[in-house]
PDB file of N, CA and C in Angstrom:
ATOM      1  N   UNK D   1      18.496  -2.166   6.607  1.00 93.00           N
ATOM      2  CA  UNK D   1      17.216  -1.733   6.104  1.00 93.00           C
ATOM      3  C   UNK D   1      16.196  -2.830   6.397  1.00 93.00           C
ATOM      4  N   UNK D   2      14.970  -2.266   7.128  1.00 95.00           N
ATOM      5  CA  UNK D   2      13.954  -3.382   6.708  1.00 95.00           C
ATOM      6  C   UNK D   2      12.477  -3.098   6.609  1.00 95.00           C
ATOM      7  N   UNK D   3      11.959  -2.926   5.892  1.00 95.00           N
ATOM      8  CA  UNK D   3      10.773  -2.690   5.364  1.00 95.00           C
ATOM      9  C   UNK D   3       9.679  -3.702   5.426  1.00 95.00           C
ATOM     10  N   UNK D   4       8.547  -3.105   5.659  1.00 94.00           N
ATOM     11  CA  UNK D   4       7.187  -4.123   5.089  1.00 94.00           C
ATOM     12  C   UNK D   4       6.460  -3.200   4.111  1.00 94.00           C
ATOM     13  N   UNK D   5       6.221  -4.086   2.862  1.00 91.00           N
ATOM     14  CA  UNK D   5       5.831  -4.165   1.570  1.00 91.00           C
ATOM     15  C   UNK D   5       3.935  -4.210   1.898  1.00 91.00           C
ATOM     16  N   UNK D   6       3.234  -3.048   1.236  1.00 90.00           N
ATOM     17  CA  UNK D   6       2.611  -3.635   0.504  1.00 90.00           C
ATOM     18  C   UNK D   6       2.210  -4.787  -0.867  1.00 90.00           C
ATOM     19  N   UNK D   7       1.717  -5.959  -0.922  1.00 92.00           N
ATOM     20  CA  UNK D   7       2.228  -6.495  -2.098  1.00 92.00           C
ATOM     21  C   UNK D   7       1.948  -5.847  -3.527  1.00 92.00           C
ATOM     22  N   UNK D   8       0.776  -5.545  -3.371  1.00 94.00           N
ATOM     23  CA  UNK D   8       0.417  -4.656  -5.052  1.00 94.00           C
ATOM     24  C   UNK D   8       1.324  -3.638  -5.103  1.00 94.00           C
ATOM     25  N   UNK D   9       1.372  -3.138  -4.266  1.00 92.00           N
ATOM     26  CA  UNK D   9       2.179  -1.477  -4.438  1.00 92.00           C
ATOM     27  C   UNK D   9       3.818  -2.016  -5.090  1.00 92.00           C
ATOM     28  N   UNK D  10       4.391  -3.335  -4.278  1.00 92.00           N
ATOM     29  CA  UNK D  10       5.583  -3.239  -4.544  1.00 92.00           C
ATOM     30  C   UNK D  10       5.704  -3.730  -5.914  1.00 92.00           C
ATOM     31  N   UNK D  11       4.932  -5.174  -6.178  1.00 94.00           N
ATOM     32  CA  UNK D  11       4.856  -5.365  -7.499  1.00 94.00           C
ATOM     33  C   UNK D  11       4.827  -4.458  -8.737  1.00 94.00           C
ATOM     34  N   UNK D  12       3.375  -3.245  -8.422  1.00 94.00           N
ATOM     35  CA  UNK D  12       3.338  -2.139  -9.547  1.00 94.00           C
ATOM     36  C   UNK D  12       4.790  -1.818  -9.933  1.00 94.00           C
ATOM     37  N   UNK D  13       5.491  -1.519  -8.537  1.00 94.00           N
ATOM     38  CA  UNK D  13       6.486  -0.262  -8.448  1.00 94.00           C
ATOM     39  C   UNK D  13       7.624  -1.168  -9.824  1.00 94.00           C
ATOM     40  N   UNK D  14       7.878  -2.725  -9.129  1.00 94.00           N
ATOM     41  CA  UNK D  14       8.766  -3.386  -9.868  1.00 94.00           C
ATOM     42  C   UNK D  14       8.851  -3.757 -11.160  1.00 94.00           C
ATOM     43  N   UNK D  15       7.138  -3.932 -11.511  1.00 95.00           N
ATOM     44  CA  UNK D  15       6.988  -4.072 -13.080  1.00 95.00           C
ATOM     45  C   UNK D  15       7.339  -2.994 -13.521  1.00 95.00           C
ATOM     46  N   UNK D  16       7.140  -1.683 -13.253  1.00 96.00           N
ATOM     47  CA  UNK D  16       7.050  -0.528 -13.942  1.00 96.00           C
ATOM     48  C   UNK D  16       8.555   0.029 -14.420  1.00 96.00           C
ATOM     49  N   UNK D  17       9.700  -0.043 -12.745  1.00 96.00           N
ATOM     50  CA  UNK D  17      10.788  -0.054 -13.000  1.00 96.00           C
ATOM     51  C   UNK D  17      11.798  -0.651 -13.799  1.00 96.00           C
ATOM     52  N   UNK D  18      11.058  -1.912 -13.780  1.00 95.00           N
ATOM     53  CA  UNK D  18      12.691  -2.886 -14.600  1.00 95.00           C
ATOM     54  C   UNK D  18      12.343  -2.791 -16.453  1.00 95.00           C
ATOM     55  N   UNK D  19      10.897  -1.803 -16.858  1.00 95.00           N
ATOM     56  CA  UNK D  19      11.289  -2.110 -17.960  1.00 95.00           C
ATOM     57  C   UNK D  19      12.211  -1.078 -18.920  1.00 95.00           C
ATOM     58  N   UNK D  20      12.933  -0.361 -17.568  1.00 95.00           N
ATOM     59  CA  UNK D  20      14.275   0.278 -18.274  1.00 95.00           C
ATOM     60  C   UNK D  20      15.451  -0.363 -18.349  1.00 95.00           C
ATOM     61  N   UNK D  21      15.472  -1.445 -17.306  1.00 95.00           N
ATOM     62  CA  UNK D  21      16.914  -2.588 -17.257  1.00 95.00           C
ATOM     63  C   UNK D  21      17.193  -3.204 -18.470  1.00 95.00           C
ATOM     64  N   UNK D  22      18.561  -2.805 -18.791  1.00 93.00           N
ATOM     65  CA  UNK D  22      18.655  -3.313 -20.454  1.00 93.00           C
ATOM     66  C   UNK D  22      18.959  -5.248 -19.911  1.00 93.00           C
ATOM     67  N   UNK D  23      18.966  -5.691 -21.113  1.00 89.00           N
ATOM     68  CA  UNK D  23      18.944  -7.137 -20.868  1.00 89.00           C
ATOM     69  C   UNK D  23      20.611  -7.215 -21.169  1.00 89.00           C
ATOM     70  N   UNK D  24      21.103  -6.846 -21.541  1.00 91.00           N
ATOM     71  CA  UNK D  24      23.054  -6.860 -22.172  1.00 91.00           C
ATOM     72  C   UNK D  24      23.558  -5.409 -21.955  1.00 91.00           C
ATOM     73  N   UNK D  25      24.699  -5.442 -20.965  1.00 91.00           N
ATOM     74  CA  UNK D  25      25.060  -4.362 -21.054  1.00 91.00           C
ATOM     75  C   UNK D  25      26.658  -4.557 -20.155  1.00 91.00           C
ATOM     76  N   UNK D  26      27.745  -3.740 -20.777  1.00 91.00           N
ATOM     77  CA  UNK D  26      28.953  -4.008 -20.470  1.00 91.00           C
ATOM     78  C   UNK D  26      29.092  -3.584 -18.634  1.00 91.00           C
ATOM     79  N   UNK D  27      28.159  -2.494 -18.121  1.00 93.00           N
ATOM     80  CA  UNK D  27      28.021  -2.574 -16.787  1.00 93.00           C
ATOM     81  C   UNK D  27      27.316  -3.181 -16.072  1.00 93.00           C
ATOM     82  N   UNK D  28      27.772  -4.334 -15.156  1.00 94.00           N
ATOM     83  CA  UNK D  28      26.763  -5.005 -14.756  1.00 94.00           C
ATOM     84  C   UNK D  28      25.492  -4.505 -13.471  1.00 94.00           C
ATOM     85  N   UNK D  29      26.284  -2.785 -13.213  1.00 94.00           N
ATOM     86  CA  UNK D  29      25.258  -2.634 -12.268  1.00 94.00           C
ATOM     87  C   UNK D  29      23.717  -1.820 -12.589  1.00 94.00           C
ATOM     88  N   UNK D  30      24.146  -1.642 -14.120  1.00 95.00           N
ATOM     89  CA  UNK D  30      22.963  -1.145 -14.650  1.00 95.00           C
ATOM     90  C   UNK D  30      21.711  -2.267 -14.860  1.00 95.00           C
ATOM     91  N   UNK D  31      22.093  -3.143 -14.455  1.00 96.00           N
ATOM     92  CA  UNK D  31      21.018  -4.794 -14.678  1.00 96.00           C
ATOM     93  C   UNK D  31      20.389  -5.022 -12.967  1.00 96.00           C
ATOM     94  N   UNK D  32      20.352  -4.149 -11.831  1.00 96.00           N
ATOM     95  CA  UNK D  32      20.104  -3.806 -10.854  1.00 96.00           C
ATOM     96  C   UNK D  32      19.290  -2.538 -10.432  1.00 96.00           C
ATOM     97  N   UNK D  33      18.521  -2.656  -9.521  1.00 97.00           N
ATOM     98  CA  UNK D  33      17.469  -1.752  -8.798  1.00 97.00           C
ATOM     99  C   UNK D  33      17.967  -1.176  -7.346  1.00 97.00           C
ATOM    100  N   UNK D  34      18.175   0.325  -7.802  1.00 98.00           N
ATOM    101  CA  UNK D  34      18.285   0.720  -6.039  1.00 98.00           C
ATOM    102  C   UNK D  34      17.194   0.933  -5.549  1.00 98.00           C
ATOM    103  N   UNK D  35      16.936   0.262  -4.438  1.00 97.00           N
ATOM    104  CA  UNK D  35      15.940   0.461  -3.399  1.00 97.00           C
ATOM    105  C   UNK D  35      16.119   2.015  -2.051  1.00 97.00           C
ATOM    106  N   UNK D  36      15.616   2.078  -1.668  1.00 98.00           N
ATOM    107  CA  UNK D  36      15.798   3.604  -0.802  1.00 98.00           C
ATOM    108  C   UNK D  36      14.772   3.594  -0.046  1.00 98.00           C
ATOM    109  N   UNK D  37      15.031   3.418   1.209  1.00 97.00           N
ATOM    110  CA  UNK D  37      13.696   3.578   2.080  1.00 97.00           C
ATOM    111  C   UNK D  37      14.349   4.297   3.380  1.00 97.00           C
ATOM    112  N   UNK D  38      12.964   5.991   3.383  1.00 94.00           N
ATOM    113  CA  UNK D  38      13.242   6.387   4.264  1.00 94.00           C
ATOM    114  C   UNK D  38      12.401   6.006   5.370  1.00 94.00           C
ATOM    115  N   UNK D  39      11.886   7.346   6.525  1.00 88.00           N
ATOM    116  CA  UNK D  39      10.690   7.226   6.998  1.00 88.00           C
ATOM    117  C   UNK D  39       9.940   6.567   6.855  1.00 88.00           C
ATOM    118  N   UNK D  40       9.274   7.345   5.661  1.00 89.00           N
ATOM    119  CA  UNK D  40       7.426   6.515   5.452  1.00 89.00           C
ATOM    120  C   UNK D  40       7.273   6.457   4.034  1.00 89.00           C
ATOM    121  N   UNK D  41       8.669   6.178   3.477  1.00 93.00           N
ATOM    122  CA  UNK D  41       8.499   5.979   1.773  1.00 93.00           C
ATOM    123  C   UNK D  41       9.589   5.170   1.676  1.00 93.00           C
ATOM    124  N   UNK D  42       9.676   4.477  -0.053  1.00 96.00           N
ATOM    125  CA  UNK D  42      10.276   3.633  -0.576  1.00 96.00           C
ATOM    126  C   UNK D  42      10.444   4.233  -2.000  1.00 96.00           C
ATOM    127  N   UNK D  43      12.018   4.623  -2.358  1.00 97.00           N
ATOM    128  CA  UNK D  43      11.837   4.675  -3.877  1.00 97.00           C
ATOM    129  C   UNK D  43      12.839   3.602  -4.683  1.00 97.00           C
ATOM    130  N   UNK D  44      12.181   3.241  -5.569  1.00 97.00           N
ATOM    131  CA  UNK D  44      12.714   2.161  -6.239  1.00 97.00           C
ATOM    132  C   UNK D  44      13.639   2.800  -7.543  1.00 97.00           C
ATOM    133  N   UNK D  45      14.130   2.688  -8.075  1.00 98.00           N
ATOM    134  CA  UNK D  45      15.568   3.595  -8.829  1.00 98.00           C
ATOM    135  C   UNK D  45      16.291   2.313 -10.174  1.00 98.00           C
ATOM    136  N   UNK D  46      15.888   2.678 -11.464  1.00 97.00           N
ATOM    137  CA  UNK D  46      16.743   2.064 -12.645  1.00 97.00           C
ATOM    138  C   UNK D  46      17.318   2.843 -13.721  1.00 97.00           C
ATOM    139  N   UNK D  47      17.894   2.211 -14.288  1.00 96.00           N
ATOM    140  CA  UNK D  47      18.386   3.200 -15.185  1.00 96.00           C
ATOM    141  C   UNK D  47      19.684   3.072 -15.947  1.00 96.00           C
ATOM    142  N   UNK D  48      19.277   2.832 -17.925  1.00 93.00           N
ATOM    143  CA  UNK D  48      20.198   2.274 -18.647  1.00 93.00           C
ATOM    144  C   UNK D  48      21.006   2.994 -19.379  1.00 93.00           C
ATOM    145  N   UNK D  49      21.278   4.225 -18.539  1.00 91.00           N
ATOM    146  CA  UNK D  49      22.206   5.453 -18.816  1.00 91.00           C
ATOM    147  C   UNK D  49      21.432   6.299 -19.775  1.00 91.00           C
ATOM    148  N   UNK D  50      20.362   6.159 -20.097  1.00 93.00           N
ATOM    149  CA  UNK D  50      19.371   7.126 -21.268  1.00 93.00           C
ATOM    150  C   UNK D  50      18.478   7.705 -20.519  1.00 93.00           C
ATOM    151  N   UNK D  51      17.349   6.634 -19.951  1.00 95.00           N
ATOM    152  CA  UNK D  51      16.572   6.877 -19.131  1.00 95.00           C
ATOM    153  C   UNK D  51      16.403   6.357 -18.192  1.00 95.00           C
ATOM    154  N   UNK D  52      15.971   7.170 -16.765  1.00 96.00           N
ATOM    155  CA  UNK D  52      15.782   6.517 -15.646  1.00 96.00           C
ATOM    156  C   UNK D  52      14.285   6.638 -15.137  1.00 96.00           C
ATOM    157  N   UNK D  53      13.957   5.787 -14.123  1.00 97.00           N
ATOM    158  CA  UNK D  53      12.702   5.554 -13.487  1.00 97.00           C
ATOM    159  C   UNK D  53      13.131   5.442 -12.130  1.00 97.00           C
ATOM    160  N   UNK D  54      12.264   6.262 -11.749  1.00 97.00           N
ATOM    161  CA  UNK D  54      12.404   6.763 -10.028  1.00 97.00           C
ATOM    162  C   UNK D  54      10.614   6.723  -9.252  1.00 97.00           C
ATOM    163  N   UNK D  55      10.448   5.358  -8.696  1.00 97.00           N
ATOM    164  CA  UNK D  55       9.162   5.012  -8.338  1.00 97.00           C
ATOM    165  C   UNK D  55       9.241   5.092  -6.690  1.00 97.00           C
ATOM    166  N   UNK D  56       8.287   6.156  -6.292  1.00 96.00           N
ATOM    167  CA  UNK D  56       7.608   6.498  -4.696  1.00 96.00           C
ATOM    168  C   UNK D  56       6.733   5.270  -4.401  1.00 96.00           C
ATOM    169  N   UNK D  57       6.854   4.204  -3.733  1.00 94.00           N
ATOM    170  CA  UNK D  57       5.850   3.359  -2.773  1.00 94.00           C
ATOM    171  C   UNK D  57       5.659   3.875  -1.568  1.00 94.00           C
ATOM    172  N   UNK D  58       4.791   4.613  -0.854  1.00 85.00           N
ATOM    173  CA  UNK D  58       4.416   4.959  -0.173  1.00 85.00           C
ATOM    174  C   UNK D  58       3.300   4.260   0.891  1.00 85.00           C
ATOM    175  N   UNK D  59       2.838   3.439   0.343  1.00 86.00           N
ATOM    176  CA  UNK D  59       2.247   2.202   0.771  1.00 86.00           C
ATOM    177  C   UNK D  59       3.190   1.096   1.983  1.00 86.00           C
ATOM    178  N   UNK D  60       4.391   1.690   2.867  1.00 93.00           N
ATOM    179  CA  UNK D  60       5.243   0.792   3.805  1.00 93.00           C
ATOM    180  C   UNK D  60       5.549   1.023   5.053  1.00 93.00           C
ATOM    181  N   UNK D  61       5.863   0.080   5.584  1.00 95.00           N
ATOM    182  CA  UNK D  61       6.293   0.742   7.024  1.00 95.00           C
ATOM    183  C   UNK D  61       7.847   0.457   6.727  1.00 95.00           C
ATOM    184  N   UNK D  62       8.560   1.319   7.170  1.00 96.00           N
ATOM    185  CA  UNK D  62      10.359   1.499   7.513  1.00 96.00           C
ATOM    186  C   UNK D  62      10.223   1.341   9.002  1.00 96.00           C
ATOM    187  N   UNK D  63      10.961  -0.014   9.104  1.00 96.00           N
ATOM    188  CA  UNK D  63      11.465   0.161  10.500  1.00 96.00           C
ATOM    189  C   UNK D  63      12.935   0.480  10.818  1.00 96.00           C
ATOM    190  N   UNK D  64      13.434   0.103   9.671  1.00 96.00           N
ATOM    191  CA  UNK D  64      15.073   0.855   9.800  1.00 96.00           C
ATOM    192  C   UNK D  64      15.329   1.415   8.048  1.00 96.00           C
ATOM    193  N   UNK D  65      15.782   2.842   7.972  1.00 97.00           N
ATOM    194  CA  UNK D  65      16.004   2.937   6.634  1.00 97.00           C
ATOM    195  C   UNK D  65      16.941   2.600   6.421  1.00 97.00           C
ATOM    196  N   UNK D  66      17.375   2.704   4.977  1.00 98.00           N
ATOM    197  CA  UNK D  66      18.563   2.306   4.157  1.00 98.00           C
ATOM    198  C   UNK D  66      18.429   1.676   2.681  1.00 98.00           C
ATOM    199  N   UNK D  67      19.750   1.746   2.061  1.00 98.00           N
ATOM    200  CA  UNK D  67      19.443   1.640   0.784  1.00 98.00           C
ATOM    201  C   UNK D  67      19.723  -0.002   0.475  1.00 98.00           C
ATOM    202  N   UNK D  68      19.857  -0.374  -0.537  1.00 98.00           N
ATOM    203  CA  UNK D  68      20.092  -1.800  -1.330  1.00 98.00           C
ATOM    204  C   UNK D  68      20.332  -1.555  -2.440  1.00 98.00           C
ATOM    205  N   UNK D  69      21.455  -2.635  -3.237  1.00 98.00           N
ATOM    206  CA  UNK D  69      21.047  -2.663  -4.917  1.00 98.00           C
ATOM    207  C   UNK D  69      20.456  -3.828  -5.096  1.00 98.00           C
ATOM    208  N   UNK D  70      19.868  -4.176  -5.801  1.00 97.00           N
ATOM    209  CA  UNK D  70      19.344  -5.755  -5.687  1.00 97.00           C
ATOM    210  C   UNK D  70      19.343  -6.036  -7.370  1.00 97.00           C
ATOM    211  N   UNK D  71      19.990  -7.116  -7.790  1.00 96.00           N
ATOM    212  CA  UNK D  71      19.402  -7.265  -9.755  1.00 96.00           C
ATOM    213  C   UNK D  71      17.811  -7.963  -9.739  1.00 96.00           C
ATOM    214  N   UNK D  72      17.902  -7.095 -10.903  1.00 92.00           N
ATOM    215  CA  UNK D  72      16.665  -6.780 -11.625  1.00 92.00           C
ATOM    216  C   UNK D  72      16.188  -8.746 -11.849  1.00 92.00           C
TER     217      UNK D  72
END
């Protein structure tokens, strides 16, 4: 995968997402962000088994898609 970021856009996307990442939790992959970039979008993906947040950046260029988990 490799992407270029708008910086505001990605920031918004990241503040907005992680404030579902619990801070303690017996799975450690729920303390992580999937990234997803196709084409001509980016969705950013959390979620502490209650609720999830699923953020469109549309603001990027994809030069190769693919996903990532990355912690929060």
């Amino acid at each position: 995968m490799k992407v270029n970021f708008n910086r505001a856009a990605l920031t918004e996307a990241l503040s907005l997402v992680t404030t579902v990442v619990p801070s303690r939790t017996p799975k450690e992959i729920l303390k992580c962000l999937r990234i997803s970039a196709q084409e001509k979008e980016v969705h950013v993906f959390a979620t502490d088994y209650e609720v999830g947040i699923k953020y469109l950046v549309s603001e990027v260029q994809v030069e190769e898609p693919g996903e990532v988990v990355v912690p929060a």
